[in-house]
XYZ file of C-alpha atoms in Angstrom:
516
model
C 24.938 -39.492 53.982
C 25.030 -35.641 52.077
C 23.583 -35.040 48.981
C 24.111 -33.162 45.738
C 23.536 -29.386 45.329
C 21.403 -30.675 42.917
C 20.255 -32.529 40.268
C 20.909 -32.577 37.020
C 18.015 -34.799 34.266
C 19.710 -35.399 31.100
C 16.200 -35.464 29.577
C 15.190 -31.760 31.408
C 18.519 -30.532 29.567
C 18.229 -32.007 25.968
C 14.473 -30.792 26.032
C 15.625 -27.708 27.457
C 18.179 -27.231 25.217
C 15.707 -27.819 22.117
C 13.318 -25.234 23.066
C 15.669 -22.750 23.007
C 16.597 -23.825 19.286
C 12.519 -23.948 18.627
C 12.924 -19.889 20.681
C 15.649 -19.667 18.322
C 14.157 -20.740 14.488
C 10.598 -18.799 16.048
C 12.427 -15.783 16.120
C 13.619 -15.933 12.657
C 10.626 -16.498 11.113
C 7.500 -14.378 10.119
C 4.195 -14.699 8.561
C 2.256 -11.489 6.285
C -1.019 -11.759 5.995
C -1.833 -9.358 3.575
C -4.286 -9.070 1.463
C -2.561 -7.356 -1.773
C 0.216 -9.454 -3.385
C 0.929 -9.951 -6.650
C -0.436 -9.663 -9.294
C -2.222 -7.222 -8.386
C -0.449 -3.364 -8.309
C -0.282 -0.452 -6.517
C 2.271 0.611 -3.704
C 0.296 -0.675 -0.898
C 1.337 -4.172 -2.454
C 5.235 -3.005 -3.034
C 4.723 -2.794 0.620
C 5.855 -6.219 1.616
C 6.395 -6.966 -1.863
C 9.833 -4.938 -0.987
C 10.245 -5.826 3.157
C 9.753 -9.802 2.048
C 12.446 -9.075 -0.866
C 14.931 -8.871 2.090
C 13.875 -10.211 4.309
C 15.969 -14.009 3.734
C 18.773 -11.241 3.207
C 19.575 -9.708 6.762
C 18.415 -13.495 8.730
C 14.370 -14.096 8.575
C 12.453 -16.291 6.631
C 9.651 -14.366 5.337
C 5.878 -16.554 5.205
C 3.042 -15.355 3.094
C -1.117 -15.710 3.240
C -3.119 -14.128 1.047
C -6.150 -14.372 -1.116
C -6.166 -16.477 -4.270
C -6.623 -13.528 -7.085
C -9.503 -15.797 -8.504
C -11.238 -15.168 -5.425
C -10.212 -10.906 -4.788
C -11.176 -8.251 -5.460
C -7.882 -6.482 -6.640
C -7.492 -2.383 -6.650
C -5.070 -3.101 -9.898
C -3.569 -5.792 -12.341
C 0.675 -5.849 -13.073
C 1.883 -8.959 -13.906
C 5.747 -7.346 -13.760
C 5.499 -7.651 -9.829
C 5.662 -11.208 -9.965
C 9.569 -11.837 -10.964
C 9.737 -9.543 -7.639
C 8.585 -12.061 -5.325
C 11.559 -13.922 -3.311
C 11.931 -17.285 -4.043
C 12.073 -18.082 -0.988
C 8.597 -16.579 0.533
C 7.115 -19.217 0.764
C 2.872 -17.902 -0.430
C -0.790 -20.149 0.571
C -3.369 -18.591 -1.204
C -6.968 -19.005 0.488
C -9.620 -18.812 -1.430
C -12.388 -15.648 0.317
C -16.265 -14.687 -0.572
C -16.367 -11.109 -2.495
C -18.930 -9.561 -2.005
C -17.788 -6.662 -4.478
C -18.800 -9.523 -7.099
C -22.385 -10.696 -5.594
C -23.494 -7.331 -4.952
C -22.230 -6.033 -8.832
C -25.734 -4.327 -9.108
C -25.525 -2.878 -5.931
C -23.616 0.678 -8.405
C -22.466 1.741 -11.113
C -18.230 1.662 -9.910
C -19.189 -1.512 -9.441
C -20.563 -3.600 -11.740
C -17.044 -1.381 -14.124
C -14.946 -3.404 -11.093
C -17.248 -7.198 -10.848
C -18.825 -7.469 -14.272
C -16.299 -5.712 -17.021
C -13.708 -6.756 -16.214
C -12.002 -8.948 -18.577
C -8.525 -9.226 -17.506
C -6.844 -12.869 -18.841
C -4.136 -12.671 -16.292
C -3.649 -16.535 -17.248
C 0.164 -18.069 -15.583
C 2.377 -17.092 -14.095
C 5.676 -18.081 -12.702
C 7.600 -16.100 -9.556
C 9.738 -19.121 -8.942
C 7.887 -18.387 -4.798
C 6.839 -21.598 -2.689
C 3.116 -20.943 -3.578
C 0.452 -22.773 -2.348
C -3.462 -22.865 -2.793
C -4.390 -25.430 0.744
C -1.372 -27.445 2.320
C 1.864 -25.623 3.850
C 3.674 -26.841 0.943
C 3.000 -25.215 -2.085
C 2.269 -26.868 -5.177
C 3.568 -23.739 -7.752
C 0.204 -23.587 -9.637
C -0.443 -20.290 -9.976
C -3.526 -20.316 -12.256
C -5.694 -16.239 -12.344
C -8.523 -15.691 -13.387
C -10.177 -12.599 -13.189
C -10.857 -10.084 -10.070
C -12.099 -6.601 -8.825
C -11.446 -3.737 -7.131
C -10.810 -0.496 -5.629
C -7.719 1.084 -4.077
C -6.728 2.804 -0.921
C -5.273 6.384 -0.745
C -2.520 6.878 0.849
C 0.177 5.462 -1.177
C -2.117 2.854 -2.185
C -3.510 5.537 -5.061
C -3.415 5.400 -8.372
C -6.292 4.748 -10.525
C -6.482 3.538 -14.429
C -7.701 0.825 -16.642
C -5.131 0.323 -19.630
C -2.883 -2.005 -21.266
C 1.132 -1.528 -21.588
C 4.160 -1.877 -23.814
C 4.218 -5.515 -22.848
C 0.628 -6.836 -22.499
C 0.211 -6.655 -18.923
C -3.610 -5.381 -18.338
C -3.401 -3.241 -15.587
C -7.080 -1.239 -14.002
C -6.845 0.890 -10.779
C -10.017 2.864 -9.665
C -9.405 6.064 -7.220
C -10.556 4.920 -3.537
C -10.176 1.129 -2.040
C -13.566 1.209 -0.645
C -15.627 3.493 -3.132
C -15.846 0.826 -5.407
C -18.324 -0.645 -4.063
C -20.325 2.391 -3.567
C -20.129 3.968 -6.596
C -17.416 7.339 -7.255
C -15.523 9.035 -4.438
C -15.896 11.884 -6.139
C -20.126 12.006 -5.896
C -21.146 13.723 -3.230
C -24.257 12.319 -0.371
C -26.629 15.296 -2.190
C -25.673 13.930 -5.817
C -25.103 10.614 -6.195
C -27.924 7.934 -6.872
C -30.988 6.694 -5.276
C -28.856 3.077 -6.215
C -25.324 4.774 -4.865
C -26.006 5.874 -1.244
C -28.333 2.807 -0.639
C -25.561 0.618 -1.590
C -23.341 2.655 0.949
C -25.394 2.004 3.654
C -25.388 -1.466 3.349
C -21.454 -0.816 2.789
C -21.273 1.337 6.223
C -22.883 -0.794 8.634
C -23.427 -4.785 7.405
C -19.788 -4.424 6.481
C -18.357 -3.378 9.081
C -14.978 -2.679 8.998
C -15.632 -3.115 4.900
C -16.746 -5.826 2.742
C -12.965 -7.294 2.355
C -13.590 -9.070 5.315
C -15.391 -11.721 3.978
C -12.105 -12.869 2.748
C -10.845 -13.275 6.895
C -12.360 -16.399 7.980
C -9.579 -18.523 5.249
C -6.725 -16.859 6.107
C -7.131 -17.186 10.167
C -7.053 -20.564 9.751
C -4.211 -20.689 7.137
C -2.406 -18.221 9.003
C -3.419 -21.105 11.999
C -1.534 -23.764 9.912
C 0.810 -22.430 9.663
C 1.495 -20.723 12.658
C 1.149 -23.928 14.598
C 3.409 -26.283 11.908
C 5.967 -23.485 11.639
C 6.662 -21.923 14.702
C 6.416 -19.059 13.823
C 6.950 -16.028 16.335
C 6.487 -13.209 15.003
C 2.713 -12.444 12.817
C 2.333 -8.584 10.324
C -1.253 -7.649 9.567
C -0.567 -4.958 7.297
C -4.264 -2.594 6.168
C -5.831 -1.722 4.597
C -8.208 -2.720 3.502
C -8.132 -2.597 7.338
C -10.854 -6.141 7.964
C -7.444 -8.022 7.644
C -6.248 -6.513 11.315
C -8.531 -8.669 12.280
C -7.722 -11.707 11.534
C -4.433 -10.473 13.719
C -6.694 -10.294 17.161
C -7.907 -13.637 16.634
C -5.091 -15.392 16.209
C -3.320 -13.337 19.383
C -5.861 -14.462 21.052
C -5.278 -18.003 19.483
C -1.335 -18.407 20.215
C -1.010 -15.057 22.787
C 2.698 -15.998 22.293
C 3.386 -14.394 19.095
C 4.246 -10.651 18.518
C 1.905 -9.643 16.293
C 2.775 -6.521 14.121
C -0.498 -4.480 13.036
C 0.783 -1.933 9.508
C -1.441 0.478 9.395
C -1.336 2.603 6.082
C -4.140 4.892 6.204
C -6.430 6.443 8.684
C -8.480 3.560 9.480
C -12.440 5.934 11.142
C -10.733 9.000 10.541
C -10.439 8.542 6.333
C -12.130 11.116 4.017
C -14.802 9.101 2.508
C -15.768 7.285 5.433
C -19.233 9.949 5.988
C -19.833 8.685 2.847
C -21.168 5.400 4.301
C -23.973 6.636 6.611
C -22.635 4.672 9.994
C -25.209 4.342 11.480
C -24.670 4.901 15.243
C -24.236 1.524 16.065
C -21.804 1.195 13.493
C -19.999 3.748 14.421
C -19.242 2.334 17.449
C -18.498 -0.769 16.389
C -16.219 0.100 14.016
C -14.323 2.445 16.198
C -14.100 -0.108 18.582
C -12.307 -2.812 16.297
C -9.400 -0.227 15.645
C -9.351 0.298 19.440
C -8.701 -3.372 20.411
C -6.426 -3.641 16.921
C -4.474 -0.600 18.000
C -3.609 -1.725 22.273
C -3.687 -5.715 21.030
C -0.671 -5.447 18.838
C 2.242 -5.767 20.869
C 3.798 -3.205 18.164
C 1.804 -0.846 15.584
C 3.759 0.735 11.973
C 2.022 2.772 9.755
C 4.219 5.828 6.807
C 4.297 9.110 8.625
C 3.935 10.977 11.657
C 0.313 12.923 11.111
C -1.301 8.700 10.603
C 1.630 8.407 13.536
C -0.663 10.979 16.102
C -4.199 9.879 14.912
C -3.065 5.769 15.731
C -2.432 7.193 19.348
C -4.657 9.526 20.065
C -7.553 6.895 18.627
C -6.080 4.006 20.461
C -5.115 6.331 23.928
C -1.565 3.938 23.658
C 1.885 5.761 24.199
C 3.892 6.917 21.258
C 6.024 4.325 21.688
C 4.340 1.397 20.872
C 3.796 3.311 16.937
C 6.789 3.201 14.797
C 7.119 4.747 11.373
C 8.198 2.614 8.826
C 8.514 4.834 5.515
C 7.222 3.727 2.253
C 10.589 4.180 -0.547
C 12.498 3.093 -3.675
C 13.990 -0.331 -4.465
C 17.389 0.453 -5.979
C 17.478 -2.687 -8.310
C 13.966 -0.327 -10.150
C 17.650 2.589 -11.007
C 19.275 -0.435 -12.289
C 22.051 1.923 -14.646
C 20.827 -0.016 -17.534
C 16.474 1.626 -17.130
C 18.778 5.600 -17.055
C 17.991 7.249 -19.537
C 18.428 10.910 -20.738
C 16.983 13.739 -18.827
C 14.485 15.967 -20.867
C 13.422 19.166 -19.870
C 9.539 17.707 -19.643
C 6.761 18.005 -16.486
C 5.585 14.351 -15.582
C 2.517 13.232 -13.417
C 2.110 9.811 -12.670
C -0.439 8.365 -10.984
C -4.543 8.766 -11.036
C -5.998 11.327 -11.063
C -9.775 13.232 -9.841
C -11.724 15.946 -9.078
C -10.153 16.128 -5.383
C -6.504 17.051 -7.179
C -7.100 20.776 -7.779
C -4.824 21.261 -11.409
C -6.647 24.936 -11.276
C -3.810 26.246 -10.296
C -1.206 24.299 -12.670
C -2.472 24.912 -15.962
C -2.104 28.972 -14.826
C 1.090 28.510 -14.210
C 1.269 27.462 -17.121
C -0.180 29.962 -18.959
C 2.029 32.698 -16.888
C 5.012 30.386 -19.044
C 3.861 29.369 -22.298
C 7.039 30.487 -24.384
C 9.311 28.404 -22.181
C 7.743 24.782 -22.112
C 8.878 22.580 -24.744
C 7.305 20.700 -27.215
C 5.958 17.336 -25.731
C 6.228 18.727 -22.365
C 3.684 18.106 -20.216
C 3.206 14.230 -19.002
C 0.096 12.360 -17.448
C 1.395 9.045 -17.443
C -2.166 7.001 -15.825
C -5.419 7.653 -15.879
C -6.866 11.009 -17.061
C -10.950 10.993 -16.829
C -12.860 13.011 -19.568
C -13.825 16.365 -17.186
C -9.914 16.570 -16.647
C -8.477 15.918 -19.897
C -10.852 18.143 -21.657
C -9.221 20.969 -19.091
C -6.204 20.124 -20.176
C -6.438 20.105 -23.656
C -8.521 23.232 -23.783
C -5.760 25.640 -21.568
C -3.045 23.515 -22.889
C -1.345 23.633 -26.112
C -2.019 20.321 -27.809
C 2.123 19.259 -28.897
C 2.884 20.094 -25.272
C 0.227 17.100 -23.671
C 1.664 13.750 -23.917
C -1.202 11.397 -22.195
C 0.098 7.099 -21.503
C -1.824 4.879 -20.310
C -0.933 2.863 -16.805
C 2.492 1.280 -17.806
C 4.215 -1.443 -15.455
C 6.066 -0.509 -12.845
C 9.565 -0.350 -14.746
C 8.057 1.326 -18.289
C 6.960 3.968 -14.795
C 10.018 4.351 -13.084
C 11.510 5.067 -16.678
C 9.743 7.456 -17.255
C 10.153 9.029 -14.363
C 13.810 9.202 -14.559
C 13.662 10.404 -18.265
C 11.303 13.461 -16.814
C 13.490 16.972 -14.987
C 10.293 18.064 -13.153
C 8.321 15.493 -11.455
C 4.843 16.674 -10.539
C 2.487 15.822 -7.121
C -0.625 16.541 -6.820
C -1.859 16.014 -3.308
C -5.543 15.641 -2.830
C -7.796 18.297 -1.240
C -9.503 16.733 1.524
C -9.758 17.378 4.927
C -6.819 14.957 6.307
C -4.761 15.454 3.433
C -1.928 16.793 5.657
C -1.088 12.466 5.981
C -0.487 11.631 2.682
C 2.780 10.533 1.126
C 2.098 9.410 -1.976
C 3.863 5.580 -2.292
C 5.816 7.698 -5.614
C 7.360 10.885 -4.123
C 10.441 8.108 -2.428
C 10.882 6.707 -6.038
C 10.996 11.033 -7.380
C 13.500 11.010 -4.536
C 16.028 8.233 -5.656
C 15.706 9.500 -9.620
C 17.038 12.935 -8.495
C 15.497 15.280 -10.570
C 13.160 18.248 -9.444
C 9.840 18.076 -7.453
C 6.665 20.454 -7.923
C 4.722 19.287 -4.701
C 0.541 20.693 -5.242
C -0.268 20.804 -1.431
C 0.022 21.931 1.949
C 2.773 23.522 2.431
C 2.309 21.505 6.115
C 1.243 18.322 4.993
C 4.260 15.487 5.711
C 4.678 14.903 2.395
C 6.354 18.963 1.693
C 8.254 17.932 5.635
C 10.031 15.352 3.012
C 10.302 17.528 0.012
C 11.978 20.025 2.113
C 14.016 17.926 3.382
C 15.582 16.627 0.479
C 16.371 20.243 -1.791
C 15.560 18.418 -4.095
C 11.902 20.342 -4.390
C 9.839 22.590 -2.641
C 5.458 22.256 -1.671
C 2.783 25.157 -3.378
C -0.611 25.260 -2.425
C -3.406 25.020 -4.627
C -4.269 28.526 -5.868
C 0.159 29.829 -5.930
C 0.339 29.680 -9.722
C 2.917 32.168 -9.421
C 4.557 30.096 -7.335
C 4.646 27.382 -9.471
C 5.348 29.172 -12.580
C 8.860 30.559 -10.907
C 9.983 27.224 -9.961
C 8.714 25.824 -13.370
C 11.088 28.570 -15.733
C 14.304 27.972 -13.101
C 13.964 24.001 -12.579
C 13.308 22.895 -16.049
C 16.021 22.467 -17.825
C 17.714 22.328 -14.462
C 19.826 19.670 -14.365
C 19.193 17.316 -11.408
C 21.230 17.577 -7.787
C 23.245 15.001 -7.023
C 22.341 13.665 -2.915
C 21.757 11.585 -0.377
C 18.925 12.440 1.164
C 17.178 9.842 -0.418
C 19.477 6.200 0.318
C 17.213 6.090 3.869
C 14.438 5.720 1.857
C 16.009 2.266 -0.007
C 14.044 -0.413 0.488
C 17.059 -2.650 1.869
C 17.276 -0.039 4.266
C 13.099 0.785 5.599
C 13.352 -3.430 6.176
C 17.234 -3.025 8.025
C 14.689 -0.996 10.089
C 11.824 -3.452 10.462
C 14.021 -6.174 11.453
C 14.783 -3.196 14.174
C 11.345 -3.017 15.422
C 10.824 -7.056 14.859
C 13.964 -7.303 17.417
C 12.324 -4.738 20.220
C 8.379 -5.618 20.201
């Protein structure tokens, strides 16, 4: 008697069908692990806040694991960003060991960060599904004091102030320097306590002190991956300790696609040598960096120079690394929010001694008669010595200093100025810096005056935009001529900035995810 060519077990067929459904479901779920999330402010927050805003429109279901602000060390507070969390995003907040607070006596800057923070953040309501424990969000959002510093490539900005809507802002320069004194203090000028603190930071907290969050984030992420059938995991840094969570998750769940997003250099960051690493600590940190670069399924970064750096440090093929620029959100530039353009030069953000202004000030001396009253505006934290230098050299009636304000109000300030100033910090590795505000500057259509390396990544984007120009730090004549020519010239009309619109960049992200 002949036997059938094949036998189909209905149970097996049903099981295979269910497995396909599960795989399809998992492929559209993405878990984002990020230390920085509203009410934290800054460009590093906005990057994944905006991605998660547009991912649902593209058929993806974002989950977010972040730190509970009561246990966090944040670089800035901007409560206005809470309203931008997409209602469908499930946000899970965990506790953390806040080494910044525990070592609040480690240096002057850290005392400011942890001990003097009096931001009464209160309660917010973004409408997102949030939780500090189980997988179904309770909606509770109680925040207490939190503290921090800030990163360097698009994660910079520094000030402490209060916006007109009552939102308290607080940012203070480099993310890691806050633990160990000011980034402006060299090894020779730093106090003994600061030098000791830096040594502790560099050798006992590798890669950074925020790794006190890792074990809590790992547990929550594991639970979500298991129960929600997550197919894709993104770890974004700084802080680079977040990438170690991805390493552990990939080992436990080898089936997930792990994408590591690195917005700043790791061991190549310009202030790395300040931490007096021992040889063993240096080797350990470099090992962590290399393991992340090699074991992640894909690497994402924010510019060409960083892509080249990570390719070399990881010994990985160029095709594994994708560039996803920061961008701007079209909804921040609504007709209702537009203001009349005025002949003025505005700088939005922080300044430290690493931001040379001498060439800019000398240029203003050359064309002093061309600058109208209130024509030079600094919006953000300006250290006393820099402010004093500006007030000494520039007529008082032409200078306006404004404290750090909410993101929405900063955008309005950008839109109203005929020239927008960018100053790239002067330090090794500055060619890789593409400040987050550059893309919002581009979105305004206003002229951009950039002072920094002419062969840097930011200069290349500005050159291609035909919207501005980059000048060397001491090119006072070139700067003066540009200001004289552009300060009363109407904004340019072109569509160059459209490629940096947040939804468009999110579409690029989806392409990367689907190819992983």
